[in-house]
Amino acid sequence: MGSLKKWKHGLYTLIALAMVFVALPRISLAGGLNWVNGFGIVWVLFALLVIGANLHFLLGVDEEKRKTLERVRRAKMQQWQMKWDNKTDKSSML
């Protein structure tokens, strides 16, 4: 299942890159900044955002982050368990 998701994100990245490469030569700022050129610039920025999001997934940054957060959560649980054990040991001594 994971490789299918990566394949889809790779395909989406290639499609978005192709769209950007087709659109960039058609955007001309020689005539000044008008609504059409402004739309083209915003469209390209949005396409680059889509490319970046797909590359973020493909490079596995989310997976690394998830693993790091899981390690932190486990360490916190161990600390809480040690504190709990210390409290119960002290209360049983009374």
mmCIF file of C-alpha atoms in Angstrom:
data_model
loop_
_atom_site.group_PDB
_atom_site.id
_atom_site.type_symbol
_atom_site.label_atom_id
_atom_site.label_comp_id
_atom_site.label_asym_id
_atom_site.label_seq_id
_atom_site.Cartn_x
_atom_site.Cartn_y
_atom_site.Cartn_z
ATOM 1 C CA MET A 1 0.000 0.000 0.000
ATOM 2 C CA GLY A 2 2.848 2.392 0.826
ATOM 3 C CA SER A 3 4.537 1.954 -2.544
ATOM 4 C CA LEU A 4 1.251 2.645 -4.342
ATOM 5 C CA LYS A 5 0.928 5.933 -2.454
ATOM 6 C CA LYS A 6 4.505 6.855 -3.315
ATOM 7 C CA TRP A 7 3.875 5.978 -6.953
ATOM 8 C CA LYS A 8 0.792 8.217 -7.025
ATOM 9 C CA HIS A 9 2.663 11.117 -5.419
ATOM 10 C CA GLY A 10 5.486 10.658 -7.913
ATOM 11 C CA LEU A 11 2.993 10.814 -10.761
ATOM 12 C CA TYR A 12 1.327 13.917 -9.296
ATOM 13 C CA THR A 13 4.735 15.574 -8.970
ATOM 14 C CA LEU A 14 5.602 14.844 -12.597
ATOM 15 C CA ILE A 15 2.237 16.155 -13.804
ATOM 16 C CA ALA A 16 2.592 19.358 -11.778
ATOM 17 C CA LEU A 17 6.152 19.855 -13.049
ATOM 18 C CA ALA A 18 4.978 19.399 -16.643
ATOM 19 C CA MET A 19 2.213 21.947 -16.078
ATOM 20 C CA VAL A 20 4.714 24.465 -14.683
ATOM 21 C CA PHE A 21 7.121 23.951 -17.575
ATOM 22 C CA VAL A 22 4.295 24.501 -20.068
ATOM 23 C CA ALA A 23 2.961 27.571 -18.245
ATOM 24 C CA LEU A 24 6.197 29.415 -17.457
ATOM 25 C CA PRO A 25 7.101 30.392 -21.040
ATOM 26 C CA ARG A 26 3.572 31.745 -21.553
ATOM 27 C CA ILE A 27 3.764 34.151 -18.605
ATOM 28 C CA SER A 28 5.314 37.388 -19.762
ATOM 29 C CA LEU A 29 5.982 40.278 -17.437
ATOM 30 C CA ALA A 30 7.195 42.488 -20.301
ATOM 31 C CA GLY A 31 3.822 44.249 -20.542
ATOM 32 C CA GLY A 32 3.749 45.055 -16.859
ATOM 33 C CA LEU A 33 1.826 43.488 -14.047
ATOM 34 C CA ASN A 34 -1.851 43.045 -14.866
ATOM 35 C CA TRP A 35 -4.600 40.652 -13.752
ATOM 36 C CA VAL A 36 -3.678 37.986 -16.293
ATOM 37 C CA ASN A 37 0.000 37.970 -15.331
ATOM 38 C CA GLY A 38 -0.894 38.137 -11.644
ATOM 39 C CA PHE A 39 -3.115 35.089 -12.036
ATOM 40 C CA GLY A 40 -0.318 33.280 -13.860
ATOM 41 C CA ILE A 41 2.163 34.042 -11.096
ATOM 42 C CA VAL A 42 -0.253 32.888 -8.385
ATOM 43 C CA TRP A 43 -1.027 29.748 -10.395
ATOM 44 C CA VAL A 44 2.682 28.899 -10.718
ATOM 45 C CA LEU A 45 3.214 29.487 -6.989
ATOM 46 C CA PHE A 46 0.300 27.164 -6.213
ATOM 47 C CA ALA A 47 1.720 24.522 -8.568
ATOM 48 C CA LEU A 48 5.104 24.810 -6.825
ATOM 49 C CA LEU A 49 3.333 24.341 -3.494
ATOM 50 C CA VAL A 50 1.731 21.146 -4.835
ATOM 51 C CA ILE A 51 5.130 19.931 -6.049
ATOM 52 C CA GLY A 52 6.699 20.702 -2.687
ATOM 53 C CA ALA A 53 3.959 18.854 -0.784
ATOM 54 C CA ASN A 54 4.353 15.773 -2.959
ATOM 55 C CA LEU A 55 8.143 15.829 -2.629
ATOM 56 C CA HIS A 56 7.718 16.187 1.139
ATOM 57 C CA PHE A 57 5.718 12.955 1.133
ATOM 58 C CA LEU A 58 8.066 11.169 -1.284
ATOM 59 C CA LEU A 59 11.143 11.996 0.776
ATOM 60 C CA GLY A 60 9.481 10.521 3.854
ATOM 61 C CA VAL A 61 9.745 13.582 6.050
ATOM 62 C CA ASP A 62 6.372 12.763 7.629
ATOM 63 C CA GLU A 63 7.542 9.231 8.441
ATOM 64 C CA GLU A 64 10.687 10.522 10.141
ATOM 65 C CA LYS A 65 8.651 13.038 12.099
ATOM 66 C CA ARG A 66 6.186 10.351 13.176
ATOM 67 C CA LYS A 67 9.001 8.101 14.391
ATOM 68 C CA THR A 68 10.613 10.964 16.313
ATOM 69 C CA LEU A 69 7.321 11.871 17.965
ATOM 70 C CA GLU A 70 6.764 8.218 18.886
ATOM 71 C CA ARG A 71 10.200 8.062 20.560
ATOM 72 C CA VAL A 72 9.437 11.227 22.521
ATOM 73 C CA ARG A 73 6.049 9.838 23.579
ATOM 74 C CA ARG A 74 7.627 6.593 24.790
ATOM 75 C CA ALA A 75 10.295 8.474 26.760
ATOM 76 C CA LYS A 76 7.588 10.602 28.417
ATOM 77 C CA MET A 77 5.604 7.493 29.317
ATOM 78 C CA GLN A 78 8.705 5.934 30.898
ATOM 79 C CA GLN A 79 9.319 9.105 32.931
ATOM 80 C CA TRP A 80 5.713 9.166 34.137
ATOM 81 C CA GLN A 81 5.907 5.476 35.000
ATOM 82 C CA MET A 82 9.087 6.034 37.035
ATOM 83 C CA LYS A 83 7.475 8.961 38.885
ATOM 84 C CA TRP A 84 4.369 6.881 39.556
ATOM 85 C CA ASP A 85 6.462 3.987 40.830
ATOM 86 C CA ASN A 86 8.409 6.323 43.135
ATOM 87 C CA LYS A 87 5.171 7.799 44.537
ATOM 88 C CA THR A 88 3.644 4.404 45.160
ATOM 89 C CA ASP A 89 6.846 3.157 46.837
ATOM 90 C CA LYS A 90 6.871 6.163 49.179
ATOM 91 C CA SER A 91 3.163 5.811 50.023
ATOM 92 C CA SER A 92 3.546 2.116 50.782
ATOM 93 C CA MET A 93 6.378 2.858 53.205
ATOM 94 C CA LEU A 94 4.050 5.022 55.360
#
